[in-house]
Coordinates of C-alpha atoms in Angstrom, one line a residue:
Chain A
M1 CA 36.0 -58.6 -28.3
T2 CA 35.5 -57.2 -24.5
P3 CA 34.4 -54.2 -24.0
E4 CA 37.0 -51.2 -24.6
R5 CA 35.8 -49.0 -22.1
P6 CA 36.7 -49.9 -18.5
G7 CA 34.1 -50.3 -15.7
A8 CA 31.4 -51.1 -18.9
T9 CA 28.7 -53.7 -19.0
R10 CA 27.9 -55.3 -22.5
W11 CA 24.4 -55.3 -23.0
K12 CA 22.2 -57.8 -25.4
L13 CA 19.7 -56.0 -27.4
L14 CA 16.9 -57.3 -28.8
L15 CA 15.3 -55.1 -31.7
E16 CA 12.2 -55.5 -33.9
Y17 CA 12.0 -52.7 -36.6
H18 CA 10.0 -52.6 -39.9
G19 CA 12.7 -51.9 -42.7
G20 CA 10.6 -49.6 -44.8
G21 CA 11.8 -46.6 -42.5
F22 CA 15.6 -47.1 -42.8
V23 CA 18.2 -47.7 -45.3
G24 CA 19.3 -50.7 -43.8
W25 CA 20.9 -51.5 -40.3
Q26 CA 24.0 -49.4 -41.3
R27 CA 23.9 -45.8 -42.4
Q28 CA 24.6 -44.7 -45.7
D29 CA 25.0 -40.9 -47.4
S30 CA 21.3 -41.9 -48.6
G31 CA 19.8 -41.9 -45.4
R32 CA 19.3 -43.1 -41.6
G33 CA 20.2 -46.4 -40.9
V34 CA 18.5 -48.7 -37.8
Q35 CA 21.8 -48.7 -35.8
Q36 CA 22.1 -44.4 -36.3
A37 CA 18.5 -44.5 -34.4
V38 CA 19.5 -47.1 -31.7
E39 CA 22.9 -45.3 -31.7
E40 CA 21.7 -41.9 -30.6
A41 CA 19.1 -43.2 -28.5
V42 CA 21.9 -44.9 -26.5
H43 CA 23.8 -41.3 -26.3
A44 CA 20.5 -39.8 -25.8
L45 CA 19.8 -41.6 -22.4
T46 CA 23.3 -42.2 -21.0
G47 CA 25.6 -39.7 -22.7
E48 CA 27.8 -42.3 -23.7
P49 CA 29.1 -42.7 -27.2
A50 CA 28.3 -46.0 -28.0
T51 CA 28.8 -48.3 -30.9
V52 CA 25.6 -50.3 -31.7
Q53 CA 26.8 -53.9 -33.5
A54 CA 24.1 -56.2 -34.7
A55 CA 24.4 -59.9 -35.9
G56 CA 23.2 -59.6 -39.0
R57 CA 23.7 -56.3 -41.3
T58 CA 20.3 -55.9 -43.0
D59 CA 19.6 -54.5 -46.3
S60 CA 17.8 -51.3 -46.7
G61 CA 14.0 -52.2 -46.5
V62 CA 14.7 -55.5 -45.0
H63 CA 12.7 -55.9 -41.5
A64 CA 13.7 -57.8 -38.3
L65 CA 11.3 -59.5 -35.6
A66 CA 14.1 -60.3 -33.3
Q67 CA 17.6 -58.7 -34.5
V68 CA 20.2 -59.1 -32.0
A69 CA 23.0 -56.4 -31.3
H70 CA 25.1 -55.6 -28.2
V71 CA 26.2 -52.4 -27.0
D72 CA 28.9 -51.5 -23.7
L73 CA 27.7 -49.1 -21.1
V74 CA 29.3 -47.5 -18.4
K75 CA 26.4 -45.9 -16.9
P76 CA 24.9 -48.6 -14.5
L77 CA 21.1 -49.5 -15.2
D78 CA 18.6 -52.3 -14.8
R79 CA 17.4 -54.4 -18.0
D80 CA 13.8 -53.3 -17.6
T81 CA 14.8 -49.5 -17.3
L82 CA 17.4 -49.8 -20.4
R83 CA 15.0 -51.2 -22.4
D84 CA 11.9 -48.7 -21.7
A85 CA 14.2 -45.8 -21.9
L86 CA 15.9 -46.6 -25.4
N87 CA 12.2 -47.3 -26.5
H88 CA 10.9 -43.8 -24.7
F89 CA 14.1 -42.2 -27.3
L90 CA 13.1 -44.1 -29.8
R91 CA 9.5 -42.9 -30.3
G92 CA 8.4 -42.1 -33.7
E93 CA 10.8 -44.6 -35.4
P94 CA 9.5 -47.9 -36.4
V95 CA 12.2 -49.8 -34.4
A96 CA 12.0 -51.1 -30.9
V97 CA 13.8 -52.6 -28.2
V98 CA 12.1 -56.0 -27.3
A99 CA 14.5 -57.2 -24.4
A100 CA 18.1 -55.7 -22.8
E101 CA 20.1 -58.0 -20.7
V102 CA 23.6 -58.4 -19.4
A103 CA 25.8 -60.4 -21.6
P104 CA 29.0 -62.1 -21.0
A105 CA 32.0 -59.3 -21.7
D106 CA 33.3 -61.5 -24.8
F107 CA 29.6 -61.9 -26.0
H108 CA 29.7 -60.6 -29.7
A109 CA 26.1 -60.2 -31.3
R110 CA 27.9 -61.2 -34.7
F111 CA 30.6 -63.0 -34.0
S112 CA 29.1 -65.5 -31.2
A113 CA 25.9 -66.2 -33.4
L114 CA 25.6 -70.1 -34.3
E115 CA 22.5 -69.6 -36.1
R116 CA 20.1 -67.1 -37.9
G117 CA 16.6 -67.8 -39.0
Y118 CA 15.2 -65.9 -41.8
L119 CA 11.4 -65.6 -43.2
Y120 CA 10.5 -64.5 -46.9
R121 CA 6.7 -63.6 -46.9
I122 CA 5.0 -63.7 -50.7
L123 CA 1.5 -62.8 -51.5
N124 CA 0.7 -64.8 -54.2
R125 CA -2.8 -63.4 -55.4
R126 CA -4.2 -61.2 -58.2
P127 CA -5.1 -58.3 -56.1
P128 CA -2.2 -56.2 -54.4
P129 CA -1.5 -55.9 -51.3
A130 CA -3.4 -53.4 -49.3
L131 CA -3.2 -54.1 -45.8
E132 CA 0.5 -55.9 -46.2
A133 CA 2.1 -53.5 -48.5
G134 CA 5.2 -53.2 -47.7
R135 CA 5.6 -56.1 -45.6
V136 CA 5.2 -58.9 -48.5
W137 CA 6.3 -59.3 -52.2
W138 CA 3.0 -59.6 -54.3
V139 CA 3.6 -61.5 -56.7
P140 CA 0.3 -62.3 -58.6
T141 CA 1.0 -65.4 -61.1
P142 CA -0.1 -68.7 -59.2
L143 CA 2.5 -70.3 -57.6
D144 CA 3.1 -73.8 -56.8
A145 CA 4.5 -74.0 -53.1
A146 CA 5.0 -77.9 -53.4
A147 CA 6.9 -77.4 -56.4
M148 CA 8.8 -74.7 -55.0
H149 CA 9.9 -76.9 -51.6
A150 CA 11.1 -79.5 -54.0
G151 CA 13.1 -76.6 -55.7
A152 CA 14.3 -75.4 -52.1
Q153 CA 15.6 -78.8 -51.3
R154 CA 18.2 -78.7 -53.7
L155 CA 20.3 -76.0 -51.9
V156 CA 19.9 -77.3 -48.3
G157 CA 23.4 -78.5 -47.3
H158 CA 27.2 -77.1 -47.6
H159 CA 27.6 -75.8 -51.1
D160 CA 28.9 -72.7 -53.3
F161 CA 26.4 -70.2 -52.9
T162 CA 28.1 -68.0 -55.4
S163 CA 25.1 -68.0 -57.5
F164 CA 23.2 -66.8 -55.1
R165 CA 25.5 -63.8 -53.8
A166 CA 25.4 -60.2 -54.7
S167 CA 27.7 -59.4 -56.7
E168 CA 29.3 -56.7 -53.7
C169 CA 28.9 -59.3 -51.3
Q170 CA 32.1 -58.6 -48.8
A171 CA 32.4 -62.5 -47.3
A172 CA 35.8 -64.3 -47.6
S173 CA 34.2 -67.5 -49.2
P174 CA 31.2 -68.2 -51.2
L175 CA 30.7 -72.0 -49.3
K176 CA 27.9 -71.5 -46.8
T177 CA 25.4 -74.4 -44.9
L178 CA 22.2 -73.8 -45.7
D179 CA 20.8 -76.1 -42.7
A180 CA 16.9 -75.8 -43.2
L181 CA 14.9 -74.6 -46.2
A182 CA 11.0 -74.7 -46.4
V183 CA 8.1 -73.2 -48.5
A184 CA 4.7 -73.7 -47.3
R185 CA 1.5 -72.2 -48.5
D186 CA -0.8 -70.7 -45.8
G187 CA -4.1 -69.3 -47.7
A188 CA -3.1 -66.4 -50.1
E189 CA 0.6 -66.2 -48.8
I190 CA 3.6 -68.4 -49.4
R191 CA 6.6 -68.6 -46.5
I192 CA 9.8 -69.4 -47.1
T193 CA 12.0 -70.1 -44.1
A194 CA 15.5 -70.6 -43.9
R195 CA 18.3 -71.4 -41.4
A196 CA 21.9 -71.2 -41.0
R197 CA 24.8 -70.1 -39.2
S198 CA 25.2 -67.1 -42.1
F199 CA 23.8 -65.7 -45.1
L200 CA 25.8 -64.2 -48.0
H201 CA 24.5 -60.9 -49.1
H202 CA 21.0 -61.1 -50.9
Q203 CA 21.4 -64.6 -50.2
M204 CA 17.5 -65.4 -49.1
R205 CA 16.1 -62.7 -51.9
N206 CA 18.0 -64.6 -54.6
I207 CA 16.6 -67.9 -53.3
A208 CA 13.3 -66.1 -53.2
G209 CA 13.7 -65.1 -57.2
T210 CA 14.9 -68.4 -58.1
L211 CA 12.1 -70.2 -56.3
R212 CA 9.6 -68.0 -57.5
L213 CA 10.6 -69.3 -61.3
V214 CA 9.9 -73.1 -59.8
G215 CA 6.6 -72.0 -58.5
E216 CA 5.2 -70.6 -61.9
G217 CA 6.5 -74.0 -63.6
K218 CA 9.5 -71.8 -65.5
W219 CA 11.9 -74.0 -64.0
T220 CA 12.3 -77.4 -62.4
P221 CA 14.3 -78.3 -59.4
D222 CA 17.0 -79.8 -61.8
D223 CA 17.3 -76.5 -62.8
V224 CA 17.9 -75.0 -59.4
S225 CA 20.6 -77.6 -59.0
R226 CA 22.0 -76.6 -62.0
A227 CA 22.0 -73.1 -61.0
L228 CA 23.6 -73.8 -58.2
A229 CA 26.8 -75.8 -60.0
A230 CA 26.9 -72.9 -62.4
R231 CA 28.6 -70.7 -59.5
R232 CA 27.7 -67.7 -61.6
R233 CA 25.3 -65.2 -60.2
S234 CA 23.3 -64.6 -64.0
A235 CA 22.5 -68.8 -63.6
A236 CA 20.3 -68.0 -60.5
G237 CA 16.9 -66.3 -60.6
P238 CA 16.3 -62.3 -60.3
T239 CA 16.8 -60.7 -56.7
A240 CA 13.7 -60.8 -54.9
P241 CA 12.8 -57.2 -53.0
A242 CA 13.9 -56.4 -49.5
E243 CA 10.1 -55.8 -48.5
G244 CA 9.3 -59.2 -48.2
L245 CA 12.5 -60.5 -46.1
Y246 CA 12.5 -60.8 -41.8
L247 CA 15.2 -61.5 -39.9
T248 CA 13.2 -63.8 -37.4
H249 CA 16.0 -65.1 -34.9
V250 CA 19.6 -65.2 -34.1
R251 CA 20.7 -67.9 -31.7
Y252 CA 23.4 -68.2 -29.6
D253 CA 25.4 -70.6 -27.3
P254 CA 22.8 -70.5 -23.8
G255 CA 26.3 -70.9 -21.6
Chain B
M1 CA -32.7 -51.6 -54.2
T2 CA -32.8 -52.6 -57.4
P3 CA -30.5 -51.3 -59.9
E4 CA -31.5 -47.7 -60.3
R5 CA -30.2 -47.1 -64.1
P6 CA -31.9 -49.3 -66.8
G7 CA -29.0 -52.1 -68.2
A8 CA -27.0 -51.8 -65.1
T9 CA -25.7 -54.8 -63.6
R10 CA -25.6 -55.1 -59.7
W11 CA -21.7 -56.0 -58.5
K12 CA -20.7 -57.2 -55.1
L13 CA -17.2 -56.1 -54.3
L14 CA -15.0 -57.8 -51.7
L15 CA -12.7 -55.0 -50.2
E16 CA -9.7 -55.2 -48.4
Y17 CA -7.9 -51.9 -46.5
H18 CA -5.6 -50.1 -44.4
G19 CA -7.8 -47.5 -42.6
G20 CA -4.5 -45.4 -41.8
G21 CA -4.9 -43.8 -45.0
F22 CA -8.3 -43.1 -44.7
V23 CA -10.6 -40.7 -42.7
G24 CA -13.4 -44.2 -42.9
W25 CA -15.3 -45.2 -45.1
Q26 CA -17.6 -42.1 -46.2
R27 CA -16.0 -38.6 -47.5
Q28 CA -15.4 -36.0 -44.6
D29 CA -14.6 -32.3 -44.5
S30 CA -11.0 -33.9 -42.6
G31 CA -9.9 -35.9 -46.0
R32 CA -10.5 -38.8 -47.9
G33 CA -12.9 -41.7 -47.5
V34 CA -12.1 -45.3 -48.6
Q35 CA -15.7 -45.2 -50.6
Q36 CA -14.1 -42.1 -52.0
A37 CA -11.6 -43.8 -53.6
V38 CA -13.4 -46.9 -55.4
E39 CA -15.9 -44.7 -56.7
E40 CA -13.0 -42.6 -58.3
A41 CA -11.4 -46.2 -59.4
V42 CA -14.8 -47.2 -61.1
H43 CA -15.8 -43.7 -62.6
A44 CA -11.9 -43.6 -63.8
L45 CA -12.7 -47.2 -65.7
T46 CA -16.4 -46.7 -66.5
G47 CA -17.0 -43.1 -66.6
E48 CA -20.5 -44.0 -65.1
P49 CA -21.3 -41.6 -61.9
A50 CA -21.3 -44.7 -59.5
T51 CA -22.3 -44.7 -55.9
V52 CA -20.3 -47.6 -53.8
Q53 CA -22.5 -48.7 -50.5
A54 CA -20.6 -50.8 -47.8
A55 CA -22.0 -53.4 -45.5
G56 CA -20.2 -51.3 -42.9
R57 CA -19.7 -47.3 -42.5
T58 CA -16.2 -48.4 -40.8
D59 CA -14.7 -45.3 -38.6
S60 CA -11.5 -43.3 -39.5
G61 CA -8.8 -45.8 -38.8
V62 CA -10.1 -48.8 -38.8
H63 CA -9.1 -51.6 -41.4
A64 CA -10.9 -54.3 -43.6
L65 CA -9.8 -57.8 -44.6
A66 CA -13.1 -58.4 -45.9
Q67 CA -15.4 -55.2 -46.5
V68 CA -18.2 -55.6 -49.1
A69 CA -19.8 -53.3 -51.1
H70 CA -22.1 -53.0 -54.0
V71 CA -22.1 -50.6 -57.0
D72 CA -24.5 -50.8 -60.4
L73 CA -22.7 -50.6 -63.7
V74 CA -24.3 -50.4 -67.2
K75 CA -20.4 -51.0 -68.9
P76 CA -20.1 -54.6 -69.4
L77 CA -17.0 -56.1 -68.1
D78 CA -16.4 -59.8 -67.0
R79 CA -15.3 -60.5 -63.4
D80 CA -11.6 -60.7 -63.3
T81 CA -11.4 -57.7 -65.7
L82 CA -13.5 -55.4 -63.1
R83 CA -11.3 -56.5 -60.1
D84 CA -7.9 -56.2 -61.9
A85 CA -8.7 -52.9 -63.3
L86 CA -10.3 -51.4 -60.2
N87 CA -7.0 -52.3 -58.9
H88 CA -5.1 -50.5 -61.6
F89 CA -7.3 -47.3 -60.9
L90 CA -6.3 -47.6 -56.8
R91 CA -2.7 -48.3 -57.6
G92 CA -1.2 -46.5 -54.4
E93 CA -4.4 -46.3 -52.2
P94 CA -3.9 -48.7 -49.4
V95 CA -7.0 -50.4 -50.6
A96 CA -7.5 -53.3 -52.7
V97 CA -10.6 -55.0 -54.9
V98 CA -10.0 -58.9 -53.9
A99 CA -12.5 -60.1 -55.3
A100 CA -15.5 -59.0 -58.1
E101 CA -18.9 -61.2 -58.6
V102 CA -22.3 -60.3 -60.1
A103 CA -24.9 -60.0 -57.4
P104 CA -28.6 -60.2 -57.8
A105 CA -30.4 -57.0 -58.5
D106 CA -32.2 -56.9 -55.4
F107 CA -28.5 -57.5 -53.5
H108 CA -27.7 -54.7 -51.0
A109 CA -24.1 -54.5 -49.1
R110 CA -25.6 -53.1 -46.2
F111 CA -28.8 -54.4 -46.0
S112 CA -28.8 -57.9 -47.0
A113 CA -25.8 -58.5 -44.6
L114 CA -26.8 -61.6 -42.2
E115 CA -23.3 -61.1 -40.0
R116 CA -20.4 -59.1 -39.3
G117 CA -17.5 -60.2 -38.1
Y118 CA -14.8 -57.8 -36.1
L119 CA -11.2 -58.6 -34.8
Y120 CA -9.7 -56.2 -32.5
R121 CA -5.9 -56.7 -31.8
I122 CA -4.0 -56.2 -28.6
L123 CA -0.2 -55.9 -28.6
N124 CA 0.5 -56.3 -24.6
R125 CA 3.8 -55.9 -23.9
R126 CA 6.0 -53.5 -22.7
P127 CA 8.1 -52.1 -25.6
P128 CA 6.1 -50.6 -28.0
P129 CA 5.2 -51.9 -31.3
A130 CA 7.3 -51.4 -34.5
L131 CA 6.6 -53.4 -37.2
E132 CA 2.8 -53.7 -36.1
A133 CA 2.6 -49.8 -35.7
G134 CA -0.7 -48.9 -36.6
R135 CA -2.3 -52.1 -36.6
V136 CA -2.6 -53.1 -33.2
W137 CA -3.8 -50.9 -29.9
W138 CA -0.6 -50.9 -28.0
V139 CA -1.2 -51.7 -24.2
P140 CA 2.0 -52.2 -22.3
T141 CA 0.1 -53.6 -18.7
P142 CA -0.2 -56.9 -18.5
L143 CA -3.7 -58.0 -19.5
D144 CA -5.2 -61.4 -18.4
A145 CA -6.6 -62.9 -21.5
A146 CA -8.8 -65.7 -19.4
A147 CA -10.4 -62.8 -17.3
M148 CA -11.3 -60.6 -20.1
H149 CA -13.1 -63.7 -21.7
A150 CA -15.0 -64.3 -18.9
G151 CA -15.9 -60.7 -18.9
A152 CA -17.0 -60.7 -22.5
Q153 CA -19.4 -63.7 -22.2
R154 CA -21.4 -61.3 -20.0
L155 CA -22.1 -59.0 -23.0
V156 CA -22.9 -62.0 -25.9
G157 CA -26.5 -62.3 -26.2
H158 CA -29.7 -59.7 -26.8
H159 CA -29.0 -56.8 -24.7
D160 CA -29.4 -53.1 -24.4
F161 CA -26.1 -51.7 -25.4
T162 CA -26.2 -48.5 -24.8
S163 CA -23.4 -48.5 -22.7
F164 CA -21.1 -49.4 -25.3
R165 CA -22.8 -47.4 -27.8
A166 CA -21.1 -43.7 -29.3
S167 CA -23.3 -40.6 -28.0
E168 CA -23.3 -39.8 -31.9
C169 CA -24.6 -43.5 -33.0
Q170 CA -27.7 -43.0 -35.2
A171 CA -29.0 -46.0 -34.9
A172 CA -32.7 -46.3 -34.0
S173 CA -32.6 -48.8 -31.2
P174 CA -30.1 -49.8 -28.9
L175 CA -30.7 -53.5 -28.7
K176 CA -28.5 -55.7 -30.4
T177 CA -27.6 -59.5 -30.9
L178 CA -24.0 -60.3 -29.8
D179 CA -23.7 -63.8 -31.1
A180 CA -20.3 -64.9 -30.1
L181 CA -17.5 -62.6 -28.6
A182 CA -13.9 -64.3 -27.6
V183 CA -10.6 -63.5 -26.2
A184 CA -7.4 -65.2 -26.4
R185 CA -4.1 -64.8 -26.1
D186 CA -1.2 -65.3 -29.1
G187 CA 1.7 -64.7 -27.8
A188 CA 2.4 -60.9 -27.2
E189 CA -1.0 -60.3 -29.2
I190 CA -4.6 -60.4 -27.3
R191 CA -7.2 -61.2 -30.1
I192 CA -11.0 -60.1 -29.6
T193 CA -13.6 -61.5 -32.2
A194 CA -16.7 -60.9 -32.3
R195 CA -19.8 -61.6 -34.6
A196 CA -23.3 -60.5 -35.0
R197 CA -26.1 -59.1 -37.2
S198 CA -25.3 -56.2 -36.7
F199 CA -23.1 -53.5 -34.4
L200 CA -23.8 -50.1 -33.0
H201 CA -21.3 -47.2 -33.9
H202 CA -18.0 -47.6 -31.2
Q203 CA -19.2 -51.0 -29.8
M204 CA -16.4 -53.1 -30.7
R205 CA -13.9 -50.3 -29.6
N206 CA -16.0 -49.5 -26.3
I207 CA -15.8 -53.3 -25.5
A208 CA -12.3 -53.5 -26.3
G209 CA -11.7 -50.9 -23.7
T210 CA -13.5 -52.5 -21.3
L211 CA -12.7 -55.6 -21.5
R212 CA -9.2 -54.0 -20.8
L213 CA -10.2 -53.1 -17.5
V214 CA -11.0 -56.9 -16.5
G215 CA -7.7 -57.5 -18.2
E216 CA -5.7 -55.3 -16.0
G217 CA -7.7 -56.9 -13.1
K218 CA -9.8 -53.1 -12.3
W219 CA -12.7 -54.8 -12.8
T220 CA -14.3 -58.2 -12.6
P221 CA -16.6 -59.9 -15.0
D222 CA -19.7 -58.9 -12.6
D223 CA -18.5 -55.0 -13.1
V224 CA -19.1 -56.1 -16.9
S225 CA -22.6 -57.1 -16.1
R226 CA -23.6 -53.5 -14.2
A227 CA -22.1 -51.7 -16.4
L228 CA -24.0 -53.4 -19.5
A229 CA -27.4 -53.3 -17.1
A230 CA -26.7 -49.3 -16.5
R231 CA -27.7 -48.7 -19.9
R232 CA -25.1 -45.4 -19.4
R233 CA -22.1 -44.5 -21.7
S234 CA -20.5 -43.4 -19.1
A235 CA -20.6 -46.5 -17.2
A236 CA -18.5 -48.7 -19.6
G237 CA -15.0 -48.4 -20.1
P238 CA -13.4 -46.0 -22.7
T239 CA -13.4 -46.1 -26.2
A240 CA -10.0 -48.3 -27.4
P241 CA -8.1 -46.7 -30.5
A242 CA -9.7 -47.4 -34.3
E243 CA -5.8 -48.9 -35.4
G244 CA -6.7 -52.4 -33.6
L245 CA -9.8 -53.0 -35.1
Y246 CA -10.5 -55.0 -38.3
L247 CA -13.6 -55.7 -40.1
T248 CA -13.0 -59.5 -40.8
H249 CA -16.2 -60.9 -42.5
V250 CA -19.8 -60.2 -43.9
R251 CA -21.9 -63.0 -44.3
Y252 CA -25.0 -63.0 -46.6
D253 CA -27.4 -65.9 -47.8
P254 CA -25.5 -67.8 -50.0
G255 CA -28.5 -68.2 -52.1

């Protein structure tokens, strides 16, 4: 967990990005990852072959308001210079370094995280999005946000989330504790917010796709409980699209 | 002012668009206007050679949350069908018809308007925008929003706005009444909101560019008053970019 190279400083980076420009956090054969963009900027600045590790490996199209990553750098830099210089080399990319700070040597963006927060945005109106295109899931049929919130409460707590987990999910266990899941309407927008120590692959998107069924009145909150108990992916609703999902925060021990 | 074609119904359309995809409301030799996109959708739906007239001829890059336009159509349609069918033909364009309703025969989107509202968004932080790219003016130097608000008050009221008017402005008179102009900070974002019966060409963008000088401490509110009194474009600050500007509403007599 400590820096691999002698004399290196471990840096914590706060990143904002629009997921539409990338194939996700990790590079794929199909295209460019956020990780790659940041690593190239680090290399352009320092000449060092740095690996940038993130708290959450967001999927293709998923946005981040405050992704956290760490990187080890030998080159001496102050935090404002590092932030501004990385943004210089990231010009034209839909990713920005919002802050950089020195982290303890044993800090790990992924393994030290105590909590992750996500937001799922639904634009719930007949007209499609124009200003918010690519930033929301457009659901034209009327949704009952209060019913969705009631259904969401059936998922809060420690559960086997097999029904809400992508088949390709690599987590060792489907057991997770969802600390909070709330649904609220703000005009034409429905916002689903969630907090947990960690999430399974597609968990938030499968939850959003399931809560849509509740919002449409096709499912009751009891149906959500039954889907959860079934421990079978096909028992829950479809996977909502990536473009509505935002990683909103990652929390660490303040020490 | 009344419909030109016998038997035509005058329709009022509420439009949302991302200005980045267009050269402005009106078509230009340089490219596609929002008006053209909407007129093509109307023609595709009705076969009628319709002219769509808007409350405000927004510049290239300027966004609209609720532009209002009118159009005369002979084809009989109900309002939900018209809205949904226009959105069908506008698929892939960054413009949406939020609502359609029958208007009185003498309704004119531009000349009947009693008030227009604009929002100017500034992202005031060192890191450039990633998620909000193309939707805000990025100003990395710290701005004092309270000072900007104090400076803004010098522009409220009935004045000769020659100093804040583009040289190519075609309005007959530079005299306008600015009913409200407010500046407020929300985190890293500074929001300038304005209301007036009508605005001069570039008036909001020139106000935003001038208030930036106040926010940076380079100008005092008294300097804003002096710039206004000078009645000379070069006496005020530079023109802020289009991408931060949103037409937020157009108000009409409810009768």
